[in-house]
mmCIF file of C-alpha atoms in Angstrom:
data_model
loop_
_atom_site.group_PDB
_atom_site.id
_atom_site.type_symbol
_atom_site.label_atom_id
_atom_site.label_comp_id
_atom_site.label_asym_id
_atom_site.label_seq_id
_atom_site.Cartn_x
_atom_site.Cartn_y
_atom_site.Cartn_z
ATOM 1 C CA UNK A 1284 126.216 117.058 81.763
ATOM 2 C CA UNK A 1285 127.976 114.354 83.611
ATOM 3 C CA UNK A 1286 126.099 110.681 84.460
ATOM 4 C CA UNK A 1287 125.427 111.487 88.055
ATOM 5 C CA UNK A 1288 123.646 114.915 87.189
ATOM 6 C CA UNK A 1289 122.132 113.258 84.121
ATOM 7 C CA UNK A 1290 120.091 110.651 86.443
ATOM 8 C CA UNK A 1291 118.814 113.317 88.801
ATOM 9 C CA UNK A 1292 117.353 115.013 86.012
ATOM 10 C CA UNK A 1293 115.558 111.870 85.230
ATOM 11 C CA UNK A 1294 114.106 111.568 88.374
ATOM 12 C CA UNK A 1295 113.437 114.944 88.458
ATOM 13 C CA UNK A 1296 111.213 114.512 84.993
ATOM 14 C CA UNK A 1297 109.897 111.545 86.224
ATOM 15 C CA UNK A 1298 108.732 113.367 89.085
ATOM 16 C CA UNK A 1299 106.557 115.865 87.869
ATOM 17 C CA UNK A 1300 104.636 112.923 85.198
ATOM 18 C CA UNK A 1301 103.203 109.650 85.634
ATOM 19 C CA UNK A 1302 105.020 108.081 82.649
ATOM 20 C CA UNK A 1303 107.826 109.778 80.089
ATOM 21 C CA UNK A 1304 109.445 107.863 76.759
ATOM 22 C CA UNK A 1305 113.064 107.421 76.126
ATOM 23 C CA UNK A 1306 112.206 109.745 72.817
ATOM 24 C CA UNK A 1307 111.033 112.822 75.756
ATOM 25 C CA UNK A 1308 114.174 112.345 78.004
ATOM 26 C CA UNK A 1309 116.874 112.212 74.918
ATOM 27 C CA UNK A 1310 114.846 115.744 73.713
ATOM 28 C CA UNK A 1311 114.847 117.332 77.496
ATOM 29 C CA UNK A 1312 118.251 115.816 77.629
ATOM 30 C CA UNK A 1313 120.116 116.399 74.944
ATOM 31 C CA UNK A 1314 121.541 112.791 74.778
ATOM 32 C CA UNK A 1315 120.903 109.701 72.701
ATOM 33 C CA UNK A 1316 118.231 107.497 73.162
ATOM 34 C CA UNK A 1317 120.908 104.785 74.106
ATOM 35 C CA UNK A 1318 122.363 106.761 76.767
ATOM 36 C CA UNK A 1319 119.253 107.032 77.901
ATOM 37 C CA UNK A 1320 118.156 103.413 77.819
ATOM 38 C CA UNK A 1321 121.340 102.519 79.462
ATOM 39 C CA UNK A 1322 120.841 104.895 82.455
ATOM 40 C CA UNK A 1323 117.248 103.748 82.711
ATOM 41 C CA UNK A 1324 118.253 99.755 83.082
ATOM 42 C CA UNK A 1325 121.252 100.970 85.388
ATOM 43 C CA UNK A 1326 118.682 103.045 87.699
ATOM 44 C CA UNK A 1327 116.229 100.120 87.859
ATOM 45 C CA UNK A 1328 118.485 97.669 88.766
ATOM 46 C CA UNK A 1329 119.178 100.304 91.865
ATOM 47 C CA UNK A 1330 115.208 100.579 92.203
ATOM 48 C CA UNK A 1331 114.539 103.794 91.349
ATOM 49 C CA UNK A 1332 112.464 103.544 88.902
ATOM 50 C CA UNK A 1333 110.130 101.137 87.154
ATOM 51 C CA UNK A 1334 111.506 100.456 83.312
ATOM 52 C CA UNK A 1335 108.552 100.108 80.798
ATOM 53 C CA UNK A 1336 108.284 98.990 76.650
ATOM 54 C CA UNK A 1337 109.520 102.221 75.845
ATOM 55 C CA UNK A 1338 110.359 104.336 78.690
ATOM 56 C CA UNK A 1339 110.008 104.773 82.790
ATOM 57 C CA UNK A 1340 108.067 106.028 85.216
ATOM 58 C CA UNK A 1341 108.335 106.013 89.099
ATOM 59 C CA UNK A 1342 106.899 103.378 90.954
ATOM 60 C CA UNK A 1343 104.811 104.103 94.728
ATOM 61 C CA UNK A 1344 106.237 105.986 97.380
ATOM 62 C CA UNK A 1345 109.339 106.927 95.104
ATOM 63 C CA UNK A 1346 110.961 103.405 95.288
ATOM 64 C CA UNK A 1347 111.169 99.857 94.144
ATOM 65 C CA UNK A 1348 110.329 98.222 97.610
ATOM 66 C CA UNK A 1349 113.651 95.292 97.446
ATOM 67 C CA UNK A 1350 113.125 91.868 98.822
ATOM 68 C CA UNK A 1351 115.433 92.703 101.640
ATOM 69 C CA UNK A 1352 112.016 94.870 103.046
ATOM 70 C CA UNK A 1353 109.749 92.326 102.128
ATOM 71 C CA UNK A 1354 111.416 89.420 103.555
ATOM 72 C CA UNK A 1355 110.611 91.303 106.915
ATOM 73 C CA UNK A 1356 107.032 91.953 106.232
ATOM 74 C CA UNK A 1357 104.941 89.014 107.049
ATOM 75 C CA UNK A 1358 107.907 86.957 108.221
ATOM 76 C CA UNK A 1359 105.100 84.325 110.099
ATOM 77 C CA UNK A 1360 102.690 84.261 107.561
ATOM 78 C CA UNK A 1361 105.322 83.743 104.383
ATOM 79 C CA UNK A 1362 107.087 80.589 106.934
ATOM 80 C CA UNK A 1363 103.820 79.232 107.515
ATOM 81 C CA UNK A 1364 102.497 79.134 103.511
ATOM 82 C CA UNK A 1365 106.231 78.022 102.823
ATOM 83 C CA UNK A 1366 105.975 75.269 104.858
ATOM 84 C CA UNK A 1367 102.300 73.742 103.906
ATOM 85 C CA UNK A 1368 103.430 74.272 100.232
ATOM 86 C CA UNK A 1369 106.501 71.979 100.550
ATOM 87 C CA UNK A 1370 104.184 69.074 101.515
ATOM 88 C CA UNK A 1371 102.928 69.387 98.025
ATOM 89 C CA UNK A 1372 106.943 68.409 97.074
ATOM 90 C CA UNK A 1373 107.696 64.721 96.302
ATOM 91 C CA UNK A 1374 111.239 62.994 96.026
ATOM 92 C CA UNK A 1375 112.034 62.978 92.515
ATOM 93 C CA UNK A 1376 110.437 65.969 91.587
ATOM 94 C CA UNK A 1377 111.808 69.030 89.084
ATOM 95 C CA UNK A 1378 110.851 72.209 91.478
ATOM 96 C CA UNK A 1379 111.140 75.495 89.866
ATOM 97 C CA UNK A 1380 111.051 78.042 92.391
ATOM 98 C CA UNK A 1381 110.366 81.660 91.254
ATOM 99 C CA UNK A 1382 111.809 84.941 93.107
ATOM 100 C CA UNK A 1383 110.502 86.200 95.847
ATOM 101 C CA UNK A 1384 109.954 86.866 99.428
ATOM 102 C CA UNK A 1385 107.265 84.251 100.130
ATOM 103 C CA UNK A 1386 108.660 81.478 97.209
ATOM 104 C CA UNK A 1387 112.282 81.571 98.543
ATOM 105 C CA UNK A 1388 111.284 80.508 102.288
ATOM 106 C CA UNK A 1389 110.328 76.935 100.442
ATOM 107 C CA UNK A 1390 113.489 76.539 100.564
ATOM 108 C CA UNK A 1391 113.769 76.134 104.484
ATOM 109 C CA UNK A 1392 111.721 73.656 104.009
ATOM 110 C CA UNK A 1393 113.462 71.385 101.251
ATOM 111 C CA UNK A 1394 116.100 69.922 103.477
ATOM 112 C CA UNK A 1395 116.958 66.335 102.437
ATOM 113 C CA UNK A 1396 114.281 66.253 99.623
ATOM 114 C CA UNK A 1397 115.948 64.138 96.847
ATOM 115 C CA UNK A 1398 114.763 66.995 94.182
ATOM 116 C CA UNK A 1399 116.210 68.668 91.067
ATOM 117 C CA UNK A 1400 115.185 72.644 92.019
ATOM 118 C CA UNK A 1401 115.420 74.768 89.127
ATOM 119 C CA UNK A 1402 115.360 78.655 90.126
ATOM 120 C CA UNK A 1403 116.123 82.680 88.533
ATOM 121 C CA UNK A 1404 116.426 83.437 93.169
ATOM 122 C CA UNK A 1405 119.863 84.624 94.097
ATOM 123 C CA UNK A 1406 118.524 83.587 97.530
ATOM 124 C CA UNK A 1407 117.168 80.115 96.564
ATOM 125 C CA UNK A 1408 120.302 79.342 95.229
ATOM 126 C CA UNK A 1409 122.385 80.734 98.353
ATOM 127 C CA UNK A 1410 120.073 78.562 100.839
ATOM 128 C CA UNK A 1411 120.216 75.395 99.299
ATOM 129 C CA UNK A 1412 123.623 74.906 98.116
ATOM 130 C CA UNK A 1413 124.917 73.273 100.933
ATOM 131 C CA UNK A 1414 122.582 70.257 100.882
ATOM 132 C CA UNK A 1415 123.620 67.620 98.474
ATOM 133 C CA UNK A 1416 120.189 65.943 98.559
ATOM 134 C CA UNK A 1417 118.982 69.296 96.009
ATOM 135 C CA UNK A 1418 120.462 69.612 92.617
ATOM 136 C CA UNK A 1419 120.528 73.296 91.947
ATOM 137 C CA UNK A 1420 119.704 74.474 88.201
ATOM 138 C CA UNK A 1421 120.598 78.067 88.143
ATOM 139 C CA UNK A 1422 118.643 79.856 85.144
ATOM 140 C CA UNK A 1423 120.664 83.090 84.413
ATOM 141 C CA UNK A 1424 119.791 86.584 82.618
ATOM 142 C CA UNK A 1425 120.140 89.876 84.305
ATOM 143 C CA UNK A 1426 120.222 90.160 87.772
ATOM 144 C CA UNK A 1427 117.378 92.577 89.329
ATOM 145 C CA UNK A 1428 118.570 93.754 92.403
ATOM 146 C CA UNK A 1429 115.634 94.599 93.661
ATOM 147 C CA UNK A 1430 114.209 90.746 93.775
ATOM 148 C CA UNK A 1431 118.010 89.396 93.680
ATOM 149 C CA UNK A 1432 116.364 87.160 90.619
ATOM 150 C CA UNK A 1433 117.617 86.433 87.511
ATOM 151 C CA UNK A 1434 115.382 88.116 84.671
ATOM 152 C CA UNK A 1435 115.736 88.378 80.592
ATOM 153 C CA UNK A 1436 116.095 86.634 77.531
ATOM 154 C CA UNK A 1437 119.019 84.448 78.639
ATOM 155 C CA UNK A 1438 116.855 83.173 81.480
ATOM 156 C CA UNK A 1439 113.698 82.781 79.159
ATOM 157 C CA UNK A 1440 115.562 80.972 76.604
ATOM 158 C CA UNK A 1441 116.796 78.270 79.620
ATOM 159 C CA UNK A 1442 113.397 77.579 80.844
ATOM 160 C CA UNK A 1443 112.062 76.781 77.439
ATOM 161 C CA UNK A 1444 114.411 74.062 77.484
ATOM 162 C CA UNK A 1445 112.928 72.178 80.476
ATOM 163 C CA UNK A 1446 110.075 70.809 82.183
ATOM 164 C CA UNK A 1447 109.296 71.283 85.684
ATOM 165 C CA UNK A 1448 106.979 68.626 87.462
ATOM 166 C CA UNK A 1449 105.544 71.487 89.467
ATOM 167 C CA UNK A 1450 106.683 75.365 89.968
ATOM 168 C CA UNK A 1451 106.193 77.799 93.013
ATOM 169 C CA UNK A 1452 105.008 81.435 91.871
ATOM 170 C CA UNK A 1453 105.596 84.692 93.371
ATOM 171 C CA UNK A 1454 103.927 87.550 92.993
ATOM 172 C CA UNK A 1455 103.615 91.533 94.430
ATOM 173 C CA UNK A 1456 99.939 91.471 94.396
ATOM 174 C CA UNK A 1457 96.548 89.551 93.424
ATOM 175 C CA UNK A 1458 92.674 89.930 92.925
ATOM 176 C CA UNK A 1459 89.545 87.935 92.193
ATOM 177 C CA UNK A 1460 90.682 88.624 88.280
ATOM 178 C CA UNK A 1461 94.477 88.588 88.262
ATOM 179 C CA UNK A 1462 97.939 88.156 89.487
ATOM 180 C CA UNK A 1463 100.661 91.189 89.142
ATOM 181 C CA UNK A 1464 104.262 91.616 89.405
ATOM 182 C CA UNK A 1465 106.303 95.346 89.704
ATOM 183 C CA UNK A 1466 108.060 94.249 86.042
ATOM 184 C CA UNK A 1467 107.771 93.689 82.434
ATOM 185 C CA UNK A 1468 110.767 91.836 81.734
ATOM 186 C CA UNK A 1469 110.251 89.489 85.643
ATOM 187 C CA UNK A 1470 106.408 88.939 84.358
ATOM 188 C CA UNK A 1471 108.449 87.138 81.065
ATOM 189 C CA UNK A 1472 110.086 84.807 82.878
ATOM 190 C CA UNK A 1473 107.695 84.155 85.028
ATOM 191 C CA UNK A 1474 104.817 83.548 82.441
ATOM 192 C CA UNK A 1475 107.602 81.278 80.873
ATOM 193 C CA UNK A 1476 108.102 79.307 83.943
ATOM 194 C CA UNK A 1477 104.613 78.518 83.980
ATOM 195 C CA UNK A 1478 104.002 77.052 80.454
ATOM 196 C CA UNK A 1479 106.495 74.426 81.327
ATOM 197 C CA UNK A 1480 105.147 72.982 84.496
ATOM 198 C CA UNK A 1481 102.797 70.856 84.878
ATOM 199 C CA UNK A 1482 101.145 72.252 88.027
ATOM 200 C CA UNK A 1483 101.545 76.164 89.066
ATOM 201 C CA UNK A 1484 101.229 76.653 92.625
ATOM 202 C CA UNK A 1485 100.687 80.255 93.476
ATOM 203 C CA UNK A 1486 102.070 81.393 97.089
ATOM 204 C CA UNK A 1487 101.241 84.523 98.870
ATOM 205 C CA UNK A 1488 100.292 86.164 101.704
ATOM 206 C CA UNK A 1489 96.899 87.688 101.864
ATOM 207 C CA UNK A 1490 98.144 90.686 102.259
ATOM 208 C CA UNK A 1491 98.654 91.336 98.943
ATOM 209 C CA UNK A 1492 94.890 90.717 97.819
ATOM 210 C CA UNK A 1493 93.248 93.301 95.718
ATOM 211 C CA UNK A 1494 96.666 95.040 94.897
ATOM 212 C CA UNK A 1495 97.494 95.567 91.518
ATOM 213 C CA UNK A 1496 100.869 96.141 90.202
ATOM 214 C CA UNK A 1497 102.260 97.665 86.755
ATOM 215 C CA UNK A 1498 102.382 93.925 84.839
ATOM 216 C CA UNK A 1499 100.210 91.303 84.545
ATOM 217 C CA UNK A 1500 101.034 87.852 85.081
ATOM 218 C CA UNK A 1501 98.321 85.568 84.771
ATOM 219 C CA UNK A 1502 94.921 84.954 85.254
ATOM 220 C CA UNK A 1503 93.758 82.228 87.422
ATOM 221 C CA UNK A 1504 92.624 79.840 84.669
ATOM 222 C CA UNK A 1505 96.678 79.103 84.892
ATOM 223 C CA UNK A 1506 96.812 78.299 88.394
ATOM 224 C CA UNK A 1507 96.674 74.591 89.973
ATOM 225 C CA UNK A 1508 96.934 75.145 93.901
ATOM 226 C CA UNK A 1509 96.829 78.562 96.033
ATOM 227 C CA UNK A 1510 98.574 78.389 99.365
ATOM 228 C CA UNK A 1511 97.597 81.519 101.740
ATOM 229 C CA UNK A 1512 97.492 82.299 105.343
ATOM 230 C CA UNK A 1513 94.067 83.682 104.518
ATOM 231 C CA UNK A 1514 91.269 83.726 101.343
ATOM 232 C CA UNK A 1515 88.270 86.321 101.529
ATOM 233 C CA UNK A 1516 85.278 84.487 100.486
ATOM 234 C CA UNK A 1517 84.478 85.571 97.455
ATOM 235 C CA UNK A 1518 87.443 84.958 96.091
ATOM 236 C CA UNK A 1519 87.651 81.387 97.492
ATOM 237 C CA UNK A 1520 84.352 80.546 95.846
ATOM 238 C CA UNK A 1521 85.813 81.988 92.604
ATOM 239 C CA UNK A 1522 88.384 79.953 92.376
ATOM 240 C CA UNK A 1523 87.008 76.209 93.185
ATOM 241 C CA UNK A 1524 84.095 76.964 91.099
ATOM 242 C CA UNK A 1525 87.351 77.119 88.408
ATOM 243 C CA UNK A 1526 88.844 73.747 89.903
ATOM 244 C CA UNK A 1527 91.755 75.784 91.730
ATOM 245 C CA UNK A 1528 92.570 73.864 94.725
ATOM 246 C CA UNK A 1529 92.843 76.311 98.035
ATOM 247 C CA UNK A 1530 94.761 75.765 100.485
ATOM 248 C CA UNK A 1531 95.034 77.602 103.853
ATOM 249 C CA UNK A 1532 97.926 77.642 106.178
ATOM 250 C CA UNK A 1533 97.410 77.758 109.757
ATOM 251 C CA UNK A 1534 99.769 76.718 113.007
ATOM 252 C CA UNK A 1535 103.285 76.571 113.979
ATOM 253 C CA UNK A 1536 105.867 77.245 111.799
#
């Protein structure tokens, strides 16, 4: 069976079940369960499928939605939160700036900050490395196409080694109990990213509330500052009652 033909009939399993194990596809396919693993990684990184601790399984609609989408979803709301979340930015500062559609559109707003920004955002690193006034830390790994971020033990191993005065997380969806992102392996790196700053700022727009996604990131015991274009009320009360400071965007961009 050649590749091509190989990865059809993967998505062709994964079609008719919710979840299937590397050990199921190298006994429908006849191939080893490196073959297998291989093709899986290679068809994630084109967002066709969700990888999991042991084997796949397709994500919503058929499709990893790619940052490219969500850059375009929300484009007001994401500039406004981007832009009352930079005020929280002094000169001096280590910024780490997770990937995403909402945390890379700080950047726009970084211009002439005398910062160190440490980032795994293809995009982050694109925007800001024509101004001189940002040193750019690039922390490397495997690059997810889907998020164009950097993801993986290389990329885990290089944030252990800092510390970040304050870092700007990402997510795919949030509700009164947790936060969620679309992968194991990005959740890593982001839960890593977190344990070395010393204030987490979660960004998002409230369009995402009371979506779940396949990994768990954190609770919101972990969580410093949220910057929204919108809270519903019960979560707002939730989360000052836990000393999580809310902020709400509103005007111009």
């Amino acid at each position: 069976m050649k590749i091509n033909e190989r990865r059809d009939e993967i998505i062709r399993i994964l079609s008719n079940a919710d979840y299937v194990t590397v050990d199921e596809f190298s006994r429908q396919l006849g191939v080893s369960k490196v073959t297998i693993r291989s093709d899986l990684s290679e068809m994630e990184q084109r967002g066709l499928l969700f990888r999991t601790h042991g084997g796949a399984m397709i994500p919503e609609h058929g499709t990893i939605r790619t940052i490219s989408n969500t850059l375009k979803e929300f484009a007001l709301e994401k500039a406004r939160i981007a832009k009352t979340a930079s005020t929280l930015i002094e000169d001096g500062m280590t910024v780490l700036v997770d990937s995403g559609s909402t945390t890379v559109q700080l950047v726009n707003y970084l211009t002439g900050k005398d910062i160190t920004m440490v980032t795994n955002s293809l995009l982050a690193i694109e925007m800001a490395k024509d101004d001189p006034s940002i040193e750019v830390l690039v922390l490397g790994g495997s690059l997810r196409r889907s998020s164009l971020g950097f993801i993986g033990p290389m990329g885990n191993l290089a944030v252990s080694q800092i510390h970040a005065d304050i870092m700007f997380l990402g997510a795919s969806g949030y509700t009164n109990d947790c936060i969620y992102c679309t992968n194991l392996v990005e959740g890593e790196i982001k839960k890593e990213m977190m344990k070395v700053s010393d204030k987490v700022v979660f960004m998002t727009d409230s369009s995402k509330y009371g979506k779940k996604a396949f990994s768990s990131v954190s609770n919101w015991d972990d969580i410093d500052v949220f910057v929204s274009d919108a809270i519903e009320s019960t979560l707002h009360d939730r989360l000052t009652n836990r000393g999580v400071e809310v902020i709400v965007s509103k005007g111009e961009k």
